[in-house]
Short mmCIF file of C-alpha atoms in Angstrom, two decimals:
data_model
loop_
_atom_site.label_atom_id
_atom_site.label_comp_id
_atom_site.label_asym_id
_atom_site.label_seq_id
_atom_site.Cartn_x
_atom_site.Cartn_y
_atom_site.Cartn_z
CA MET L 133 58.23 0.71 2.95
CA THR L 134 60.75 -1.97 2.06
CA LEU L 135 60.12 -5.01 -0.11
CA GLU L 136 60.29 -7.31 2.91
CA GLN L 137 57.71 -5.24 4.80
CA ALA L 138 55.33 -5.09 1.84
CA THR L 139 55.67 -8.84 1.21
CA ARG L 140 55.11 -9.63 4.89
CA ALA L 141 52.02 -7.39 5.04
CA ARG L 142 50.57 -9.01 1.92
CA LYS L 143 51.05 -12.50 3.36
CA ARG L 144 49.40 -11.55 6.64
CA LEU L 145 46.46 -10.01 4.82
CA GLY L 146 46.17 -13.18 2.75
CA ARG L 147 45.92 -15.27 5.91
CA ILE L 148 43.36 -12.88 7.38
CA GLY L 149 41.35 -13.02 4.15
CA ALA L 150 41.43 -16.83 4.21
CA ILE L 151 40.15 -16.85 7.81
CA ILE L 152 37.35 -14.43 6.92
CA CYS L 153 36.36 -16.59 3.92
CA ILE L 154 36.22 -19.68 6.12
CA LEU L 155 34.15 -17.78 8.68
CA PHE L 156 31.82 -16.45 5.94
CA PHE L 157 31.12 -19.84 4.37
CA GLY L 158 30.92 -21.42 7.83
CA ALA L 159 28.25 -18.89 8.79
CA ILE L 160 26.31 -19.59 5.58
CA LEU L 161 26.50 -23.34 6.23
CA ASP L 162 25.52 -22.86 9.87
CA THR L 163 22.52 -20.77 8.77
CA CYS L 164 21.34 -23.43 6.32
CA VAL L 165 21.81 -26.32 8.74
CA ALA L 166 20.00 -24.47 11.53
CA ARG L 167 17.15 -23.51 9.17
CA PHE L 168 16.66 -27.09 7.95
CA ARG L 169 16.80 -28.52 11.48
CA GLU L 170 14.35 -25.94 12.81
CA PRO L 171 10.75 -27.25 12.87
CA LEU L 172 8.47 -25.34 10.52
CA PHE L 173 6.18 -22.61 11.87
CA THR L 174 8.04 -22.44 15.19
CA VAL L 175 9.14 -19.19 16.82
CA HIS L 176 11.36 -18.72 19.86
CA LEU L 177 10.65 -15.83 22.21
CA LEU L 178 11.64 -14.19 25.43
CA PRO L 179 9.04 -12.53 27.64
CA GLY L 180 8.41 -9.10 26.13
CA GLY L 181 9.78 -10.13 22.71
CA SER L 182 8.23 -10.74 19.31
CA GLU L 183 9.02 -12.48 16.01
CA PRO L 184 7.57 -11.83 12.51
CA VAL L 185 5.48 -14.56 10.87
CA GLU L 186 3.58 -14.92 7.62
CA GLY L 187 0.87 -17.07 6.06
CA GLN L 188 -0.35 -17.86 2.55
CA LEU L 189 -3.73 -16.86 1.14
CA ASP L 190 -5.57 -17.62 -2.09
CA HIS L 191 -4.12 -15.82 -5.12
CA GLN L 192 -7.36 -13.98 -5.83
CA VAL L 193 -7.49 -12.40 -2.36
CA LYS L 194 -6.91 -8.63 -2.66
CA GLU L 195 -7.96 -7.49 0.82
CA LEU L 196 -6.97 -8.77 4.22
CA PRO L 197 -9.76 -11.22 5.19
CA SER L 198 -11.26 -11.62 8.63
CA MET L 199 -9.59 -14.40 10.59
CA ARG L 200 -10.01 -15.89 14.03
CA ILE L 201 -6.92 -16.53 16.11
CA GLU L 202 -6.92 -19.07 18.93
CA THR L 203 -4.20 -19.04 21.58
CA PRO L 204 -4.07 -20.94 24.88
CA ASP L 205 -2.88 -17.85 26.74
CA ALA L 206 -3.72 -14.23 25.95
CA ARG L 207 -0.21 -13.24 26.98
CA VAL L 208 1.17 -15.04 23.90
CA ARG L 209 -0.68 -13.80 20.85
CA LEU L 210 -0.54 -13.42 17.10
CA GLN L 211 -1.37 -10.09 15.48
CA ILE L 212 -1.92 -9.91 11.70
CA ASP L 213 -0.96 -6.52 10.31
CA THR L 214 -0.81 -6.35 6.52
CA LEU L 215 -1.50 -8.12 3.23
CA GLN L 216 1.21 -8.24 0.59
CA THR L 217 2.36 -10.12 -2.53
CA GLY L 218 4.77 -13.01 -2.09
CA PHE L 219 8.39 -12.14 -2.87
CA TRP L 220 9.44 -15.29 -4.76
CA PHE L 221 6.31 -16.84 -6.27
CA GLY L 222 3.80 -14.01 -6.11
CA GLY L 223 0.35 -14.71 -4.70
CA SER L 224 -1.14 -13.18 -1.58
CA MET L 225 0.14 -13.54 1.95
CA TRP L 226 -0.48 -11.95 5.29
CA ILE L 227 2.27 -10.54 7.52
CA GLY L 228 2.08 -10.40 11.29
CA GLU L 229 4.00 -11.09 14.47
CA ILE L 230 3.81 -13.37 17.45
CA SER L 231 4.59 -11.63 20.71
CA ALA L 232 4.91 -12.64 24.34
CA ALA L 233 3.96 -10.32 27.17
CA GLY L 234 6.52 -9.44 29.79
CA ASP L 235 4.81 -11.71 32.34
CA ALA L 236 4.33 -14.65 29.94
CA THR L 237 5.05 -18.04 31.51
CA PRO L 238 7.88 -20.00 29.84
CA GLY L 239 6.54 -22.91 27.83
CA THR L 240 5.13 -23.97 24.46
CA TYR L 241 2.01 -22.37 22.99
CA ASP L 242 0.06 -23.59 19.95
CA ILE L 243 -1.52 -20.74 18.00
CA LEU L 244 -4.16 -21.51 15.36
CA VAL L 245 -5.54 -19.24 12.63
CA PHE L 246 -9.02 -19.91 11.18
CA ALA L 247 -10.69 -18.29 8.18
CA LEU L 248 -14.12 -16.73 8.86
CA SER L 249 -15.18 -16.49 5.21
CA PRO L 250 -15.84 -19.18 4.26
CA PRO L 251 -15.91 -20.65 7.79
CA SER L 252 -13.76 -23.75 8.24
CA ALA L 253 -13.07 -26.14 11.09
CA LYS L 254 -9.55 -26.67 9.77
CA PRO L 255 -6.99 -23.95 10.59
CA VAL L 256 -5.41 -22.16 7.65
CA ALA L 257 -2.20 -21.67 9.66
CA ALA L 258 -0.73 -23.12 12.85
CA PHE L 259 2.29 -21.87 14.80
CA LYS L 260 4.19 -23.07 17.83
CA ALA L 261 5.56 -20.34 20.08
CA VAL L 262 8.23 -21.38 22.56
CA VAL L 263 8.82 -18.89 25.38
CA TYR L 264 12.09 -19.16 27.33
CA PRO L 265 12.79 -17.84 30.82
CA ASP L 266 16.00 -15.98 29.89
CA SER L 267 18.50 -15.27 27.12
CA ALA L 268 20.81 -18.11 28.15
CA ALA L 269 18.05 -20.68 27.74
CA LEU L 270 17.05 -19.19 24.39
CA ARG L 271 20.64 -19.32 23.14
CA GLU L 272 21.18 -22.90 24.27
CA SER L 273 18.06 -24.01 22.39
CA SER L 274 19.38 -22.73 19.04
CA PHE L 275 20.36 -25.22 16.33
CA SER L 276 23.05 -22.75 15.20
CA VAL L 277 26.56 -23.32 16.56
CA ILE L 278 27.43 -19.64 16.08
CA GLN L 279 24.28 -18.58 17.93
CA ARG L 280 25.12 -20.83 20.88
CA VAL L 281 28.81 -19.87 21.06
CA LEU L 282 28.85 -16.19 20.04
CA ASP L 283 25.23 -15.22 20.78
CA MET L 284 24.95 -13.82 17.24
CA ARG L 285 22.70 -14.74 14.36
CA PRO L 286 24.86 -16.63 11.82
CA TRP L 287 23.51 -14.59 8.93
CA MET L 288 24.67 -11.43 10.73
CA VAL L 289 28.18 -12.88 10.92
CA ALA L 290 28.07 -13.55 7.17
CA VAL L 291 26.89 -9.99 6.48
CA VAL L 292 29.68 -8.49 8.63
CA CYS L 293 32.30 -10.65 6.87
CA MET L 294 31.49 -9.23 3.42
CA PRO L 295 32.67 -5.59 3.90
CA VAL L 296 35.61 -6.71 6.03
CA LEU L 297 36.70 -9.12 3.30
CA GLY L 298 36.33 -6.36 0.73
CA ILE L 299 38.64 -4.09 2.74
CA VAL L 300 41.20 -6.88 3.14
CA LEU L 301 41.17 -7.63 -0.60
CA CYS L 302 41.63 -3.94 -1.43
CA LEU L 303 44.60 -3.72 0.93
CA MET L 304 46.07 -6.89 -0.58
CA GLY L 305 45.77 -5.32 -4.02
CA LEU L 306 47.58 -2.19 -2.85
CA PHE L 307 50.41 -4.15 -1.25
CA SER L 308 50.66 -6.45 -4.28
CA ARG L 309 51.16 -3.46 -6.55
CA ARG L 310 53.75 -2.09 -4.14
CA VAL L 311 55.60 -5.42 -4.17
CA GLU L 312 55.56 -5.41 -7.99
CA GLN L 313 56.97 -1.88 -8.07
CA LEU L 314 59.75 -2.67 -5.60
CA LEU L 315 60.68 -5.87 -7.42
CA ALA L 316 60.69 -4.07 -10.79
CA GLU L 317 63.09 -1.48 -9.37
CA GLN L 318 65.45 -4.38 -8.64
CA GLY L 319 64.97 -5.93 -12.08
CA ARG L 320 62.84 -8.76 -10.73
CA ALA L 321 59.22 -9.88 -11.08
CA GLU L 322 57.06 -12.65 -9.64
CA ILE L 323 56.17 -15.55 -11.92
CA PHE L 324 52.42 -15.66 -12.42
CA HIS L 325 52.05 -18.50 -14.94
CA VAL L 326 53.98 -21.60 -16.03
CA LYS L 327 52.90 -23.51 -19.14
CA LYS L 328 54.36 -26.67 -20.67
CA ALA L 329 55.67 -26.25 -24.23
CA GLU L 330 57.36 -28.52 -26.75
CA ALA L 331 60.84 -27.23 -25.98
CA GLY L 332 60.43 -26.85 -22.22
CA PHE L 333 58.29 -24.68 -19.98
CA GLU L 334 56.98 -21.19 -20.70
CA VAL L 335 57.48 -18.95 -17.68
CA TRP L 336 55.43 -15.71 -17.66
CA PHE L 337 56.48 -12.80 -15.46
CA GLY L 338 55.61 -9.14 -14.91
CA LEU L 339 58.49 -7.44 -16.70
CA GLY L 340 58.24 -6.17 -20.28
CA GLU L 341 59.55 -3.68 -22.77
CA ARG L 342 59.15 -0.79 -20.35
CA ASN L 343 61.61 -2.57 -18.04
CA GLY L 344 64.18 -3.13 -20.78
CA VAL L 345 63.39 -6.80 -21.45
CA GLU L 346 64.40 -7.90 -24.95
CA LEU L 347 64.00 -11.05 -27.01
CA GLY L 348 66.77 -13.59 -26.65
CA VAL L 349 68.21 -12.31 -23.37
CA GLN L 350 68.87 -14.75 -20.57
CA VAL L 351 67.14 -14.34 -17.21
CA ASP L 352 67.51 -16.17 -13.93
CA ILE L 353 64.69 -17.99 -12.14
CA CYS L 354 65.14 -17.80 -8.39
CA THR L 355 63.30 -18.53 -5.19
CA GLU L 356 61.69 -15.72 -3.22
CA ASN L 357 64.89 -15.50 -1.15
CA GLY L 358 67.15 -15.25 -4.20
CA GLN L 359 68.35 -18.87 -4.39
CA PRO L 360 68.95 -19.76 -8.08
CA ILE L 361 66.80 -22.48 -9.62
CA CYS L 362 67.59 -22.35 -13.34
CA ASP L 363 68.02 -19.91 -16.20
CA ALA L 364 65.70 -19.16 -19.11
CA VAL L 365 65.69 -17.33 -22.45
CA VAL L 366 63.14 -14.64 -23.23
CA GLN L 367 60.92 -15.71 -26.14
CA HIS L 368 58.11 -13.17 -26.03
CA VAL L 369 57.91 -9.57 -24.80
CA GLU L 370 54.92 -7.32 -24.28
CA SER L 371 54.68 -3.84 -22.82
CA GLU L 372 54.05 -5.04 -19.26
CA ASN L 373 54.84 -8.78 -19.32
CA GLY L 374 57.35 -11.20 -20.76
CA MET L 375 57.75 -14.94 -21.33
CA ALA L 376 60.93 -16.97 -21.06
CA LEU L 377 61.55 -20.60 -21.99
CA ALA L 378 63.06 -22.75 -19.23
CA ASP L 379 63.94 -26.42 -18.77
CA ALA L 380 62.18 -29.07 -16.69
CA ARG L 381 63.36 -27.53 -13.42
CA ALA L 382 60.69 -24.85 -13.92
CA GLU L 383 57.84 -27.40 -13.86
CA ARG L 384 57.22 -27.12 -10.11
CA LEU L 385 58.46 -23.77 -8.93
CA PRO L 386 58.16 -22.85 -5.24
CA ARG L 387 55.65 -20.26 -4.21
CA GLY L 388 56.93 -16.72 -4.68
CA ALA L 389 59.49 -17.66 -7.35
CA VAL L 390 60.78 -14.70 -9.36
CA VAL L 391 62.51 -13.91 -12.63
CA ALA L 392 65.61 -11.70 -12.32
CA LEU L 393 67.22 -9.81 -15.18
CA ARG L 394 70.92 -10.44 -15.43
CA GLY L 395 72.90 -7.38 -14.50
CA SER L 396 70.06 -6.14 -12.25
CA SER L 397 70.74 -4.20 -9.07
CA VAL L 398 70.29 -7.36 -7.00
CA GLU L 399 72.92 -9.31 -8.90
CA ARG L 400 75.36 -6.41 -8.80
CA LYS L 401 74.83 -6.19 -5.05
CA GLN L 402 75.51 -9.94 -4.65
CA GLU L 403 78.67 -9.65 -6.76
#
């Protein structure tokens, strides 16, 4: 793989990663907006479908109490299954599901839950079940833009983005290392940091003692395409990195600017 190919692949992966990040945060925002716009204790169903629901109980409740459930149509019903401890704040809560039979009539159904011990005329929980005639109507009713356009839950889009973004970042890391290796073979390295100093600007780059960089030598600062910008003098050398002092022309370097050792293979080729 040539330097140009590795650089081009890294740039494309960077654009793909940026798109995935935008999609990820867009999905998170879409999820939050849809959740806040959604009326509380409302479930959306298709005939034959079901959705999980939950309700709070007194903290001292240790067994699932007897409760009476009122529904305007037996084909749309609530079934309470288990008792468990709340995930965030503790306490007791019941877990169940609201389901619609396959022949349920599309419409809105109010489901009320009453405690039998002690008996109360006020419901301890109230849900609104909205049954739609088909998937298209259910999708159009969603407050989520992603749900309406892609017919996918926005949180699922966010979950899918995470491993894909991880793969893209790993590939970017591999290509970045390959670019560094190919540049080092040519006596060049990308500039990764520029810092203002009293005598000019400190330019840090990824060449060091192992690449033959020495204190006091002059290096050239060039664009990604090899166009000269200015020269600099090496002031600090480490095993992997070096720092050269440049003039004011190094204050705003273009993206992809590199440091080239004088007498490198690139310069000899240009000569």
